Short mmCIF file of C-alpha atoms and ligand atoms in Angstrom, two decimals:
data_model
loop_
_atom_site.label_atom_id
_atom_site.label_comp_id
_atom_site.label_asym_id
_atom_site.label_seq_id
_atom_site.Cartn_x
_atom_site.Cartn_y
_atom_site.Cartn_z
CA MET A 16 14.16 -17.48 -16.06
CA PRO A 17 15.94 -15.92 -13.02
CA ALA A 18 17.05 -18.46 -10.45
CA ASP A 19 15.09 -18.74 -7.21
CA PRO A 20 16.97 -16.45 -4.77
CA LEU A 21 16.69 -19.18 -2.14
CA LEU A 22 18.96 -21.42 -4.25
CA THR A 23 21.97 -19.35 -3.26
CA LEU A 24 22.78 -17.99 0.19
CA ASP A 25 23.21 -14.24 -0.21
CA HIS A 26 23.76 -12.48 3.13
CA SER A 27 23.53 -9.09 1.42
CA SER A 28 19.86 -9.55 0.53
CA PRO A 29 17.99 -10.47 3.71
CA ILE A 30 14.29 -11.28 3.65
CA VAL A 31 12.64 -8.27 5.31
CA THR A 32 9.01 -8.23 6.40
CA ILE A 33 7.15 -5.00 7.07
CA GLN A 34 7.35 -5.67 10.80
CA SER A 35 11.13 -5.96 10.83
CA HIS A 36 11.41 -2.97 8.52
CA LEU A 37 9.32 -0.86 10.91
CA LEU A 38 11.41 -1.94 13.89
CA ALA A 39 14.60 -0.98 12.03
CA GLU A 40 13.15 2.42 11.05
CA GLN A 41 12.07 2.99 14.64
CA ALA A 42 15.55 2.16 15.95
CA ARG A 43 16.99 4.99 13.81
CA ILE A 44 14.97 7.59 15.73
CA PRO A 45 16.38 8.26 19.22
CA GLY A 46 13.72 8.17 21.92
CA SER A 47 11.16 6.52 19.66
CA THR A 48 8.43 4.80 21.67
CA GLY A 49 7.36 2.33 19.00
CA THR A 50 3.80 3.68 19.06
CA LEU A 51 3.78 4.65 15.38
CA SER A 52 5.20 1.26 14.34
CA TRP A 53 2.43 -0.43 16.30
CA ILE A 54 -0.20 1.65 14.45
CA LEU A 55 1.39 0.87 11.08
CA SER A 56 1.34 -2.78 12.04
CA ALA A 57 -2.44 -2.44 12.57
CA MET A 58 -2.68 -0.92 9.08
CA SER A 59 -0.84 -3.89 7.58
CA ILE A 60 -3.08 -6.40 9.37
CA SER A 61 -6.20 -4.48 8.24
CA ALA A 62 -4.84 -4.60 4.70
CA LYS A 63 -4.54 -8.39 4.87
CA ILE A 64 -8.12 -8.77 6.11
CA ILE A 65 -9.47 -6.36 3.47
CA ALA A 66 -7.40 -8.02 0.72
CA ASN A 67 -8.93 -11.35 1.65
CA LYS A 68 -12.47 -9.89 1.53
CA VAL A 69 -11.82 -8.21 -1.82
CA ARG A 70 -10.44 -11.45 -3.30
CA CYS A 71 -13.46 -13.46 -2.13
CA ALA A 72 -16.02 -10.75 -2.92
CA ARG A 73 -18.06 -12.60 -5.50
CA LEU A 74 -17.84 -15.88 -3.57
CA GLU A 75 -19.03 -14.37 -0.30
CA ASP A 76 -21.77 -12.07 -1.60
CA VAL A 77 -20.10 -8.86 -0.44
CA LEU A 78 -20.35 -7.07 -3.79
CA GLY A 79 -22.87 -4.36 -4.52
CA GLU A 80 -24.42 -1.47 -2.67
CA ALA A 81 -24.86 -1.52 1.08
CA GLY A 82 -28.06 0.49 0.75
CA SER A 83 -26.62 3.47 2.62
CA GLY A 84 -24.93 6.72 1.62
CA ASN A 85 -21.80 8.26 3.09
CA VAL A 86 -21.18 11.87 4.07
CA GLN A 87 -20.26 12.75 0.48
CA GLY A 88 -23.73 11.61 -0.62
CA GLU A 89 -22.15 8.66 -2.47
CA GLN A 90 -23.63 5.17 -2.43
CA GLN A 91 -21.64 2.93 -0.10
CA GLN A 92 -20.64 -0.48 -1.39
CA LYS A 93 -20.81 -3.37 1.07
CA LEU A 94 -17.04 -3.59 0.89
CA ASP A 95 -16.71 0.14 1.77
CA VAL A 96 -18.55 -0.61 5.01
CA ILE A 97 -16.65 -3.83 5.71
CA SER A 98 -13.25 -2.17 5.08
CA ASN A 99 -14.17 0.78 7.27
CA ASN A 100 -15.20 -1.51 10.12
CA VAL A 101 -12.02 -3.59 9.83
CA LEU A 102 -9.85 -0.46 10.10
CA LEU A 103 -11.86 0.98 12.99
CA ARG A 104 -11.70 -2.28 14.94
CA LEU A 105 -7.97 -2.78 14.38
CA LEU A 106 -7.02 0.83 15.11
CA GLY A 107 -9.42 1.03 18.05
CA GLY A 108 -7.34 -1.62 19.80
CA ARG A 109 -4.09 0.32 19.47
CA GLU A 110 -3.24 2.40 22.54
CA GLY A 111 -1.47 5.03 20.44
CA VAL A 112 -4.54 6.01 18.40
CA ALA A 113 -6.41 9.08 19.67
CA ILE A 114 -8.76 9.94 16.79
CA VAL A 115 -9.76 8.28 13.56
CA ALA A 116 -11.37 10.00 10.57
CA SER A 117 -12.74 8.14 7.58
CA GLU A 118 -14.35 8.93 4.25
CA GLU A 119 -17.24 6.77 5.41
CA ASN A 120 -17.91 8.56 8.73
CA GLU A 121 -19.27 12.08 8.84
CA GLU A 122 -17.74 12.82 12.24
CA PRO A 123 -14.29 11.84 13.50
CA VAL A 124 -14.31 8.81 15.78
CA ILE A 125 -12.68 9.56 19.12
CA ILE A 126 -10.90 6.46 20.31
CA ARG A 127 -9.22 7.99 23.37
CA ASN A 128 -8.80 11.67 24.07
CA ASP A 129 -7.61 12.09 27.66
CA PRO A 130 -5.35 15.11 28.19
CA SER A 131 -2.62 12.90 29.69
CA GLY A 132 -2.38 10.86 26.50
CA GLU A 133 0.95 11.87 25.00
CA HIS A 134 2.60 10.25 21.98
CA ARG A 135 -0.72 9.57 20.35
CA TYR A 136 -1.77 9.90 16.74
CA CYS A 137 -4.69 10.73 14.47
CA VAL A 138 -5.31 8.31 11.62
CA LEU A 139 -7.28 9.38 8.53
CA PHE A 140 -8.22 7.01 5.76
CA ASP A 141 -10.18 6.19 2.67
CA PRO A 142 -10.97 2.55 3.54
CA LEU A 143 -11.71 1.47 -0.02
CA ASP A 144 -10.73 3.75 -2.86
CA GLY A 145 -12.09 3.16 -6.33
CA SER A 146 -14.86 0.95 -4.97
CA SER A 147 -16.99 1.42 -8.09
CA ASN A 148 -14.39 -0.83 -9.80
CA LEU A 149 -15.20 -3.75 -7.51
CA ASP A 150 -17.97 -5.23 -9.64
CA VAL A 151 -15.58 -5.56 -12.59
CA CYS A 152 -12.64 -6.97 -10.65
CA GLY A 153 -10.68 -3.72 -11.06
CA GLY A 154 -7.91 -2.40 -8.82
CA VAL A 155 -9.05 -0.85 -5.53
CA GLY A 156 -7.12 0.33 -2.52
CA THR A 157 -6.86 1.80 0.96
CA ILE A 158 -5.23 5.21 1.48
CA PHE A 159 -4.09 6.50 4.89
CA SER A 160 -2.50 9.49 6.54
CA ILE A 161 -1.15 9.71 10.10
CA LEU A 162 -0.76 12.94 12.08
CA ARG A 163 0.43 13.64 15.62
CA HIS A 164 -2.29 14.29 18.18
CA ASP A 165 -1.99 17.28 20.47
CA PRO A 166 -3.56 16.25 23.81
CA LYS A 167 -4.13 19.94 24.65
CA VAL A 168 -6.64 20.28 21.80
CA ASN A 169 -10.03 19.07 23.03
CA ASP A 170 -12.05 19.31 19.87
CA ALA A 171 -11.52 16.36 17.50
CA GLN A 172 -12.10 18.39 14.29
CA THR A 173 -9.54 21.00 15.38
CA ALA A 174 -7.03 18.31 16.31
CA LEU A 175 -7.31 16.81 12.82
CA LEU A 176 -7.16 19.99 10.75
CA GLN A 177 -3.41 19.99 10.12
CA PRO A 178 -1.79 20.59 6.73
CA GLY A 179 -0.37 17.60 4.86
CA ARG A 180 3.22 18.66 5.57
CA ALA A 181 2.58 17.69 9.22
CA GLN A 182 2.04 14.03 8.32
CA VAL A 183 4.32 11.55 10.12
CA ALA A 184 3.38 8.53 8.00
CA ALA A 185 1.33 8.01 4.86
CA GLY A 186 0.67 5.14 2.53
CA TYR A 187 -1.66 3.09 0.45
CA VAL A 188 -2.49 -0.52 -0.21
CA LEU A 189 -3.38 -1.60 -3.74
CA TYR A 190 -5.51 -4.74 -3.99
CA GLY A 191 -4.50 -5.48 -7.55
CA SER A 192 -3.04 -8.52 -9.28
CA SER A 193 -0.98 -8.68 -6.10
CA THR A 194 -1.51 -6.82 -2.82
CA VAL A 195 1.03 -4.03 -2.53
CA MET A 196 1.64 -1.66 0.37
CA VAL A 197 3.54 1.58 -0.28
CA LEU A 198 4.67 3.56 2.72
CA THR A 199 6.60 6.64 3.80
CA VAL A 200 7.57 7.79 7.26
CA GLY A 201 9.48 10.73 5.79
CA ASN A 202 12.56 8.72 4.87
CA GLY A 203 11.76 7.87 1.24
CA VAL A 204 9.15 5.52 -0.16
CA ASP A 205 9.25 1.78 0.40
CA MET A 206 7.14 -0.94 -1.21
CA PHE A 207 5.99 -4.28 0.21
CA VAL A 208 4.15 -7.13 -1.47
CA LEU A 209 1.88 -9.51 0.43
CA ASP A 210 3.10 -13.08 0.17
CA PRO A 211 -0.27 -14.80 0.47
CA ALA A 212 1.21 -18.16 1.42
CA VAL A 213 3.23 -16.72 4.30
CA GLY A 214 0.71 -14.01 5.22
CA ALA A 215 3.37 -11.31 5.49
CA PHE A 216 4.17 -8.13 3.58
CA MET A 217 7.71 -8.51 2.19
CA LEU A 218 9.94 -5.53 1.39
CA VAL A 219 10.52 -5.53 -2.38
CA GLU A 220 11.87 -2.01 -3.00
CA ARG A 221 13.37 0.74 -0.87
CA GLY A 222 13.68 4.42 -1.78
CA ILE A 223 11.45 4.37 -4.86
CA ARG A 224 12.08 7.31 -7.23
CA THR A 225 9.40 8.47 -9.65
CA PRO A 226 10.90 8.95 -13.14
CA ALA A 227 11.39 12.69 -13.78
CA ALA A 228 9.37 12.48 -17.02
CA ASN A 229 7.07 10.12 -18.91
CA LYS A 230 4.77 11.17 -21.74
CA SER A 231 1.60 9.88 -20.10
CA TYR A 232 -1.37 11.59 -18.46
CA SER A 233 -4.13 10.17 -16.29
CA VAL A 234 -7.41 12.07 -16.13
CA ASN A 235 -11.15 11.47 -16.67
CA GLU A 236 -11.26 12.95 -20.16
CA GLY A 237 -15.04 12.55 -20.26
CA ASN A 238 -15.16 15.68 -18.11
CA ARG A 239 -12.84 17.61 -20.40
CA ARG A 240 -15.36 20.17 -21.66
CA THR A 241 -16.06 21.27 -18.10
CA PHE A 242 -12.39 21.68 -17.08
CA PRO A 243 -11.04 25.23 -16.70
CA ASP A 244 -9.37 26.39 -19.96
CA GLY A 245 -5.79 25.78 -18.81
CA TYR A 246 -6.40 22.04 -18.34
CA GLN A 247 -7.96 21.82 -21.81
CA LYS A 248 -4.92 23.65 -23.22
CA TYR A 249 -2.67 21.14 -21.46
CA LEU A 250 -4.53 18.19 -23.01
CA ASP A 251 -4.15 19.76 -26.49
CA TRP A 252 -0.45 20.36 -25.76
CA ALA A 253 0.09 16.75 -24.60
CA GLN A 254 -1.87 15.20 -27.48
CA GLU A 255 0.09 17.24 -30.04
CA ARG A 256 3.21 15.64 -28.54
CA GLY A 257 1.97 12.06 -28.69
CA TYR A 258 1.28 11.52 -24.99
CA SER A 259 -0.47 8.30 -23.88
CA SER A 260 -3.65 8.35 -21.84
CA ARG A 261 -4.04 5.89 -18.94
CA TYR A 262 -6.97 6.08 -16.51
CA VAL A 263 -8.33 3.35 -14.25
CA GLY A 264 -10.67 5.60 -12.25
CA SER A 265 -9.23 4.32 -8.99
CA MET A 266 -6.77 6.83 -7.55
CA VAL A 267 -4.64 4.17 -5.88
CA ALA A 268 -4.19 2.25 -9.13
CA ASP A 269 -3.55 5.40 -11.19
CA VAL A 270 -1.08 6.92 -8.71
CA HIS A 271 0.73 3.60 -8.21
CA ARG A 272 1.40 3.41 -11.94
CA ILE A 273 2.69 6.97 -11.95
CA LEU A 274 4.87 6.39 -8.89
CA LEU A 275 6.61 3.50 -10.64
CA LYS A 276 6.52 4.57 -14.29
CA GLY A 277 6.12 8.34 -14.23
CA GLY A 278 3.55 10.59 -15.86
CA VAL A 279 0.98 12.96 -14.41
CA PHE A 280 -2.32 12.37 -12.62
CA LEU A 281 -4.96 15.11 -12.76
CA TYR A 282 -8.31 15.59 -11.09
CA PRO A 283 -9.20 19.18 -12.07
CA PRO A 284 -12.20 21.24 -10.98
CA THR A 285 -15.24 20.25 -13.05
CA LYS A 286 -18.73 21.63 -13.48
CA LYS A 287 -20.05 18.87 -11.22
CA ALA A 288 -17.23 19.21 -8.67
CA PRO A 289 -16.02 22.84 -8.78
CA ALA A 290 -13.44 22.25 -6.01
CA GLY A 291 -12.31 18.96 -7.55
CA LYS A 292 -13.58 15.55 -6.46
CA LEU A 293 -10.75 14.12 -4.40
CA ARG A 294 -10.61 14.56 -0.64
CA LEU A 295 -7.69 16.59 0.68
CA MET A 296 -7.01 14.88 3.97
CA TYR A 297 -7.26 11.17 3.15
CA GLU A 298 -6.70 11.01 -0.62
CA ALA A 299 -4.64 14.00 -1.82
CA ASN A 300 -2.35 14.56 1.20
CA PRO A 301 -1.02 11.02 1.59
CA MET A 302 -0.53 10.64 -2.16
CA ALA A 303 1.13 14.07 -2.39
CA TRP A 304 3.62 13.21 0.34
CA LEU A 305 4.46 9.83 -1.19
CA ILE A 306 5.01 11.43 -4.61
CA GLU A 307 7.16 14.23 -3.16
CA GLN A 308 9.17 11.70 -1.15
CA ALA A 309 9.79 9.89 -4.42
CA GLY A 310 11.08 13.08 -6.08
CA GLY A 311 7.86 14.15 -7.83
CA LYS A 312 5.57 17.15 -7.37
CA ALA A 313 1.99 17.49 -6.11
CA LEU A 314 -0.03 20.68 -6.57
CA ALA A 315 -3.58 21.87 -5.91
CA ALA A 316 -3.02 24.81 -8.30
CA PRO A 317 0.02 26.54 -9.83
CA GLY A 318 2.31 27.57 -6.96
CA GLN A 319 0.08 25.80 -4.41
CA ARG A 320 1.61 22.64 -2.96
CA ILE A 321 -1.10 20.24 -1.78
CA LEU A 322 0.88 19.66 1.43
CA ASP A 323 0.66 23.37 2.31
CA VAL A 324 -3.13 23.64 2.05
CA GLN A 325 -4.62 24.43 5.46
CA PRO A 326 -7.73 22.23 5.77
CA LYS A 327 -10.93 23.77 7.11
CA ASN A 328 -13.01 20.60 7.05
CA ILE A 329 -11.94 16.97 7.29
CA HIS A 330 -13.94 16.03 4.18
CA GLU A 331 -12.94 19.00 2.02
CA ARG A 332 -11.99 18.47 -1.60
CA THR A 333 -9.11 19.75 -3.67
CA PRO A 334 -8.01 19.76 -7.30
CA VAL A 335 -4.99 17.48 -7.80
CA VAL A 336 -2.04 17.59 -10.21
CA LEU A 337 0.71 15.15 -9.20
CA GLY A 338 3.42 12.97 -10.62
CA SER A 339 6.77 13.30 -12.40
CA ALA A 340 8.35 16.70 -11.69
CA GLU A 341 8.75 17.64 -15.36
CA GLU A 342 5.24 16.50 -16.28
CA VAL A 343 3.70 18.58 -13.47
CA ASP A 344 5.73 21.55 -14.75
CA HIS A 345 4.26 21.04 -18.24
CA VAL A 346 0.73 21.18 -16.79
CA VAL A 347 1.55 24.33 -14.80
CA ALA A 348 2.97 25.99 -17.94
CA GLN A 349 -0.42 25.60 -19.65
CA LEU A 350 -2.46 26.58 -16.58
CA GLY A 351 -0.61 29.91 -16.65
P1 AHG B 427 -13.89 6.43 -3.77
O1 AHG B 427 -14.16 5.10 -4.40
O2 AHG B 427 -13.10 6.30 -2.50
O3 AHG B 427 -15.11 7.30 -3.62
O4 AHG B 427 -12.87 7.25 -4.71
C1 AHG B 427 -13.09 7.30 -6.09
C2 AHG B 427 -12.22 8.41 -6.61
C3 AHG B 427 -10.80 8.03 -6.98
O5 AHG B 427 -10.41 6.76 -6.68
C4 AHG B 427 -10.73 8.24 -8.45
O6 AHG B 427 -9.52 8.85 -8.78
C5 AHG B 427 -11.89 9.11 -8.76
O7 AHG B 427 -12.83 8.90 -7.76
C6 AHG B 427 -12.52 8.80 -10.07
O8 AHG B 427 -13.52 9.71 -10.31
P2 AHG B 427 -14.26 9.80 -11.72
O9 AHG B 427 -15.10 8.58 -11.84
O10 AHG B 427 -15.05 11.08 -11.62
O11 AHG B 427 -13.20 9.89 -12.78
MN1 MN B 428 -11.33 7.38 -2.79
MN1 MN B 429 -13.54 5.18 -0.70
#
């Protein structure tokens, strides 16, 4: 068993919390105001509150449907509503937040939108991803994307409709066997684990790199017969080569595995969802940027980077192919 690192005094491996990490990142950028760090700090506090709710779900009677639908026409779980409210309340208190957009709210929520408000940001999120897994104690998560806010743009929708390449921060929290936060501010991908006894996210890995290849795909194969031909050809190709299939049905859990172990995640167009199921602005974009920052690839179609898609609607959907660079190339080769 490895020795407890606290048994020896090693100055070269300091204990770094997410707060000190953010302050150090901020210090690298000349003229930085600290506004973005303060917003990310709100995200980490929200994550702790949501993690606690998820862990106590069955004890506190917060499982099951809330009895309402969201803008996508999907049944909201009680924890979808709770997580959304936690994020809105935390972010609402941060001076640097101009507009918030959520999977659970049809319209963007304008927090403050005065024309003099410079150095402000738009925050988009999926408060609880994979929430249908809650009843069976499966992995769920929060996904978020942060964009700059242009105070000259009055209309909230217009202010938000920026391509993914304009993101200034993106990340997710996985409420799994431990609570993990994965973050990029455009300087690689860093991972933090919540120490529940201390109540702080601790830096556990800097500069994560996705393996260039891993013979593993992650897709809802039940929909296979309704995928466009190229995706079906890819699945034949992969199965002939002995690929493994891994699918949780919670994007955060599936992408987290691929980030760390490699492979490819696919959500193709289907008969039921001809434009794909996943939402461009608060599911695909943040995950695409994280994967690219880790050396992988993320496409909406062959030759179409997710990050270059110009959104026309904050809730629009996109097909997704992302993961290890070589595995994405294999998919593209079959899509033709
Ligand atoms: P959400 O719970 O936020 O609506 O997202 C669910 C998403 C995503 O997490 C997952 O990748 C996908 O739905 C699974 O869809 P299928 O059940 O169609 O495979
Ligand atoms: Mn989701
Ligand atoms: Mn959700």
